[in-house]
Amino acid sequence: MAELHRDPVLMVGEGWDGYRLLDSGHGRKFEEYGPYRFIRPEPQAMWSPRLENWDAHGEFVPGSDEDGGGRWQFAKDVPEGGWPLGWGEEVRFTAQCTPFRHLGFFPDMAPVWTWMGEQLDGRTDAETMNLFGYTGVGTQALSKYGRVTHVDASKKSVAQARENAALAGLEDRPVRWLVEDAMKYTAREVRRGRRYDGIILDPPKFGRGPDGEVWRLEEGLPGLVSDCRQLLDDDSSFLFLTVYAVRMSSLALGGLLEEVFQGLPGKIEHGDLSVREAGDGARLLPTAIFARWSR
């Protein structure tokens, strides 16, 4: 039976040529995306900045209410249509200042992409699924190992994911691009008797499906994870779950997987995703919690 390791694991993103966390503090972070630098809100940066001057091209100024919102303010020219970035040998995508404060991908996921590759090392026939796949950077990373099912409720995000794959020259990879509600699609896959070698899911705290379906993390996650478990078997390799911006411990996620994954071999781990600042005196900025099962 899969054993829960209760000591938390820290997965650290170190940055690369296309992305750097330059500094953080006073509730903000200062980042470099290729040739452009930006300031974004970051409540977990409770310390003081190391650098005296944050010379940024733009800053996202959050809204004044609890519902979020906000807008970008630019001090220098930034391409409105975005600019190309890459990760690793193959993965390519367009970075862009979105209305949702991020830039079209999540750089703290880089160690997750590496970890998934380690679980599938040597495979070219793996069947994997990327739920809440967004703009498809994780899908590109997985496509090296076999066929990927990419699922997202946003038609715009799936279109961007396909454009990113074309930018990388990977449009001929075996990827199914689906505009679907993640819960409904996963339940249908269970009824079809499908199986996967690996599943990654990155659900939001709140969201809506393409037909107005309402997603609330605390209500929907147990059922979704249970359906994902039914799509895995003794020969599967992994499930990776990330959660952002919630009042929840990674141990709670690990406990959920421990219950649901009874009967499978392997281990269950939980912990934090983080990004390391660049330069001297670099600190680790936590970004999300996760739980993962591996065979």
Coordinates of C-alpha atoms in Angstrom, one line a residue:
M1 CA 0.0 0.0 0.0
A2 CA 1.2 3.5 -0.8
E3 CA 2.9 4.9 2.3
L4 CA 2.5 8.6 3.4
H5 CA 5.8 10.2 4.2
R6 CA 4.9 12.8 6.8
D7 CA 8.1 14.9 6.7
P8 CA 7.4 17.6 4.2
V9 CA 9.4 17.9 1.0
L10 CA 10.7 21.2 -0.5
M11 CA 10.8 21.5 -4.3
V12 CA 13.0 24.4 -5.3
G13 CA 13.0 26.2 -8.6
E14 CA 16.4 27.7 -9.4
G15 CA 15.5 29.9 -12.3
W16 CA 17.0 29.6 -15.8
D17 CA 17.8 31.7 -18.8
G18 CA 14.1 32.5 -19.4
Y19 CA 13.2 33.3 -15.8
R20 CA 14.8 34.7 -12.6
L21 CA 13.4 35.7 -9.3
L22 CA 15.6 38.7 -8.7
D23 CA 14.4 39.8 -5.3
S24 CA 11.4 39.8 -3.0
G25 CA 10.1 41.5 0.1
H26 CA 7.4 43.8 1.6
G27 CA 4.7 41.7 0.0
R28 CA 6.0 41.9 -3.5
K29 CA 8.4 40.0 -5.8
F30 CA 10.8 41.3 -8.6
E31 CA 11.2 38.9 -11.5
E32 CA 12.9 38.7 -14.9
Y33 CA 11.1 37.1 -17.8
G34 CA 13.7 37.1 -20.6
P35 CA 14.6 40.7 -21.4
Y36 CA 11.8 42.2 -19.3
R37 CA 11.5 42.8 -15.5
F38 CA 8.3 43.0 -13.5
I39 CA 7.0 43.5 -10.0
R40 CA 4.0 41.5 -8.7
P41 CA 2.2 41.1 -5.4
E42 CA 3.4 38.3 -3.2
P43 CA 1.9 38.1 0.3
Q44 CA 4.4 35.4 1.5
A45 CA 7.3 37.8 1.0
M46 CA 7.1 39.1 4.5
W47 CA 10.8 40.1 4.8
S48 CA 12.6 43.1 3.4
P49 CA 14.0 43.4 -0.1
R50 CA 17.8 42.8 -0.6
L51 CA 18.1 45.2 -3.5
E52 CA 17.7 49.0 -3.1
N53 CA 16.3 49.6 -6.6
W54 CA 13.8 47.5 -8.5
D55 CA 14.2 48.8 -12.1
A56 CA 11.1 47.2 -13.6
H57 CA 9.4 47.5 -17.0
G58 CA 6.0 47.1 -15.3
E59 CA 4.2 46.4 -12.0
F60 CA 0.9 44.7 -11.3
V61 CA -1.1 46.8 -8.8
P62 CA -3.7 44.7 -7.1
G63 CA -7.3 45.8 -6.5
S64 CA -8.5 47.3 -3.3
D65 CA -11.1 44.7 -2.4
E66 CA -10.9 41.1 -1.4
D67 CA -12.2 39.9 -4.8
G68 CA -8.9 40.6 -6.3
G69 CA -8.6 42.4 -9.6
G70 CA -6.0 45.0 -10.4
R71 CA -4.1 46.3 -13.4
W72 CA -0.6 46.6 -14.9
Q73 CA 1.3 49.9 -14.8
F74 CA 4.2 50.1 -17.3
A75 CA 7.3 52.3 -17.0
K76 CA 8.9 51.0 -20.2
D77 CA 7.6 49.5 -23.4
V78 CA 6.6 45.8 -23.2
P79 CA 5.3 43.9 -26.3
E80 CA 1.5 43.7 -26.0
G81 CA 1.4 40.4 -27.9
G82 CA 4.0 38.8 -25.7
W83 CA 7.5 37.5 -26.3
P84 CA 9.0 33.9 -26.7
L85 CA 10.6 32.1 -23.8
G86 CA 11.8 28.6 -23.3
W87 CA 12.6 25.9 -20.7
G88 CA 14.9 23.0 -21.3
E89 CA 15.8 21.7 -24.7
E90 CA 12.4 21.7 -26.3
V91 CA 9.7 23.6 -24.4
R92 CA 8.8 27.0 -25.8
F93 CA 6.0 29.4 -25.0
T94 CA 4.8 33.0 -25.1
A95 CA 5.1 35.1 -22.0
Q96 CA 2.6 37.9 -21.7
C97 CA 1.2 40.3 -19.1
T98 CA -2.2 38.9 -18.4
P99 CA -5.1 40.6 -16.5
F100 CA -4.7 37.9 -13.9
R101 CA -1.3 39.2 -12.7
H102 CA 0.7 36.3 -14.0
L103 CA 2.6 36.1 -17.3
G104 CA 1.0 33.1 -19.1
F105 CA 2.9 30.3 -17.2
F106 CA 4.0 29.4 -13.7
P107 CA 7.8 29.3 -13.3
D108 CA 7.6 27.6 -9.9
M109 CA 6.4 24.5 -11.7
A110 CA 9.8 23.9 -13.4
P111 CA 11.0 21.4 -10.7
V112 CA 7.6 19.6 -11.1
W113 CA 8.2 19.2 -14.9
T114 CA 11.7 17.8 -14.1
W115 CA 10.3 15.4 -11.5
M116 CA 7.6 14.1 -13.9
G117 CA 10.3 13.4 -16.5
E118 CA 12.3 11.4 -13.9
Q119 CA 9.2 9.2 -13.2
L120 CA 8.8 8.5 -17.0
D121 CA 12.5 8.3 -17.9
G122 CA 13.1 6.1 -20.9
R123 CA 9.4 5.9 -21.9
T124 CA 8.1 7.0 -25.3
D125 CA 4.7 5.2 -24.9
A126 CA 3.4 6.8 -21.7
E127 CA -0.3 7.9 -21.5
T128 CA -0.5 11.0 -19.3
M129 CA -3.1 13.7 -18.5
N130 CA -2.7 17.4 -17.7
L131 CA -5.9 18.6 -15.9
F132 CA -6.4 22.4 -15.7
G133 CA -3.6 22.4 -18.3
Y134 CA -3.7 26.2 -18.9
T135 CA -1.2 27.3 -21.6
G136 CA 0.3 23.8 -22.0
V137 CA 3.9 24.2 -20.8
G138 CA 3.6 21.1 -18.6
T139 CA 1.9 19.3 -21.6
Q140 CA 4.9 20.1 -23.8
A141 CA 7.2 18.6 -21.1
L142 CA 5.2 15.5 -20.9
S143 CA 4.8 15.0 -24.6
K144 CA 8.4 13.8 -24.8
Y145 CA 7.3 10.6 -23.2
G146 CA 4.2 9.7 -25.1
R147 CA 0.6 10.8 -25.6
V148 CA -0.9 13.6 -23.5
T149 CA -4.5 14.5 -22.8
H150 CA -4.6 18.3 -22.1
V151 CA -7.8 19.4 -20.4
D152 CA -8.8 23.0 -19.6
A153 CA -12.2 24.7 -19.3
S154 CA -10.9 27.9 -21.0
K155 CA -11.1 27.9 -24.8
K156 CA -8.7 30.8 -24.9
S157 CA -6.1 28.9 -22.7
V158 CA -6.3 25.8 -24.9
A159 CA -5.9 27.9 -28.0
Q160 CA -2.8 29.5 -26.4
A161 CA -1.5 26.0 -25.5
R162 CA -1.7 24.9 -29.1
E163 CA 0.1 28.0 -30.2
N164 CA 2.8 27.4 -27.7
A165 CA 3.2 23.9 -29.0
A166 CA 3.5 25.2 -32.5
L167 CA 6.1 27.8 -31.3
A168 CA 8.1 24.9 -29.9
G169 CA 7.8 22.9 -33.2
L170 CA 5.9 20.2 -31.3
E171 CA 2.6 20.5 -33.1
D172 CA 3.0 16.9 -34.4
R173 CA 3.3 15.4 -30.9
P174 CA 0.4 13.1 -29.9
V175 CA -1.6 15.6 -27.8
R176 CA -5.4 15.7 -27.4
W177 CA -6.4 19.4 -26.8
L178 CA -9.7 19.4 -25.0
V179 CA -11.9 22.3 -23.8
E180 CA -13.7 20.4 -21.0
D181 CA -14.7 20.6 -17.4
A182 CA -12.1 18.7 -15.6
M183 CA -14.4 16.9 -13.2
K184 CA -16.9 15.9 -15.9
Y185 CA -14.2 14.7 -18.2
T186 CA -12.4 12.7 -15.6
A187 CA -15.6 11.0 -14.5
R188 CA -16.3 10.0 -18.2
E189 CA -12.8 8.5 -18.5
V190 CA -13.5 6.4 -15.4
R191 CA -16.8 5.1 -17.0
R192 CA -14.8 4.4 -20.2
G193 CA -12.4 2.2 -18.2
R194 CA -9.4 4.3 -19.3
R195 CA -6.0 4.2 -17.5
Y196 CA -3.0 6.6 -17.4
D197 CA 0.6 6.3 -16.5
G198 CA 0.7 9.8 -14.9
I199 CA -1.7 12.6 -14.1
I200 CA -0.9 16.2 -13.1
L201 CA -3.6 18.5 -11.8
D202 CA -3.3 22.2 -10.9
P203 CA -6.8 23.2 -9.8
P204 CA -7.7 26.8 -9.0
K205 CA -9.4 27.8 -5.7
F206 CA -12.5 28.8 -7.6
G207 CA -13.5 28.5 -11.3
R208 CA -16.1 27.9 -13.9
G209 CA -16.4 25.2 -16.6
P210 CA -17.2 25.9 -20.2
D211 CA -20.9 25.4 -19.6
G212 CA -21.0 27.4 -16.4
E213 CA -20.1 24.6 -14.0
V214 CA -18.9 25.9 -10.7
W215 CA -15.6 24.6 -9.1
R216 CA -14.8 25.2 -5.5
L217 CA -11.6 23.5 -4.4
E218 CA -12.6 22.3 -0.9
E219 CA -15.8 20.8 -2.3
G220 CA -14.6 19.3 -5.5
L221 CA -11.1 18.1 -4.9
P222 CA -11.8 14.9 -2.9
G223 CA -14.1 13.6 -5.7
L224 CA -11.7 14.6 -8.5
V225 CA -8.8 12.9 -6.8
S226 CA -10.9 9.8 -6.3
D227 CA -11.7 9.7 -10.0
C228 CA -8.0 10.2 -10.9
R229 CA -7.1 7.3 -8.6
Q230 CA -9.4 5.0 -10.6
L231 CA -7.5 6.0 -13.8
L232 CA -4.2 4.7 -12.3
D233 CA -3.1 1.2 -11.6
D234 CA -0.1 -0.8 -10.2
D235 CA 1.9 0.0 -13.4
S236 CA 1.2 3.7 -13.4
S237 CA 4.0 6.1 -12.4
F238 CA 2.7 9.2 -10.7
L239 CA 0.1 11.7 -9.7
F240 CA 1.1 15.3 -8.9
L241 CA -1.4 17.8 -7.3
T242 CA -0.6 21.5 -6.7
V243 CA -2.8 23.9 -4.8
Y244 CA -2.4 27.7 -4.6
A245 CA -3.7 30.5 -2.4
V246 CA -5.7 28.4 0.2
R247 CA -5.7 28.1 3.9
M248 CA -4.7 24.5 3.9
S249 CA -1.6 22.5 4.8
S250 CA 0.2 20.2 2.4
L251 CA -0.3 17.5 5.0
A252 CA -4.0 17.7 4.4
L253 CA -3.4 17.0 0.7
G254 CA -1.1 14.1 1.7
G255 CA -3.8 12.7 3.9
L256 CA -6.3 12.9 1.1
L257 CA -4.0 10.9 -1.2
E258 CA -3.2 8.4 1.6
E259 CA -6.9 7.6 1.9
V260 CA -7.7 7.5 -1.8
F261 CA -4.6 5.7 -2.9
Q262 CA -5.1 2.7 -0.7
G263 CA -4.3 -0.5 -2.7
L264 CA -1.6 1.0 -4.9
P265 CA 2.2 0.5 -4.2
G266 CA 4.7 3.3 -3.9
K267 CA 4.8 6.4 -1.7
I268 CA 3.0 9.6 -1.0
E269 CA 4.8 12.8 -0.3
H270 CA 3.7 16.4 0.4
G271 CA 5.4 19.8 0.8
D272 CA 6.0 23.2 -0.7
L273 CA 6.9 24.6 -4.0
S274 CA 9.4 27.5 -3.9
V275 CA 11.6 29.6 -6.0
R276 CA 15.2 30.6 -5.1
E277 CA 16.2 34.2 -5.5
A278 CA 19.2 35.0 -7.7
G279 CA 22.4 36.4 -6.4
D280 CA 24.1 36.6 -3.0
G281 CA 22.0 36.0 0.1
A282 CA 19.3 34.3 -2.0
R283 CA 16.2 33.3 -0.1
L284 CA 13.5 30.7 -0.9
L285 CA 10.1 32.2 -1.7
P286 CA 7.2 29.7 -1.1
T287 CA 4.6 29.7 -3.8
A288 CA 2.3 26.7 -3.4
I289 CA 1.6 23.4 -1.6
F290 CA 1.6 20.0 -3.3
A291 CA 1.1 16.3 -2.7
R292 CA 2.4 13.6 -5.0
W293 CA 2.2 9.8 -5.4
S294 CA 4.9 7.8 -7.2
R295 CA 5.3 4.1 -7.7

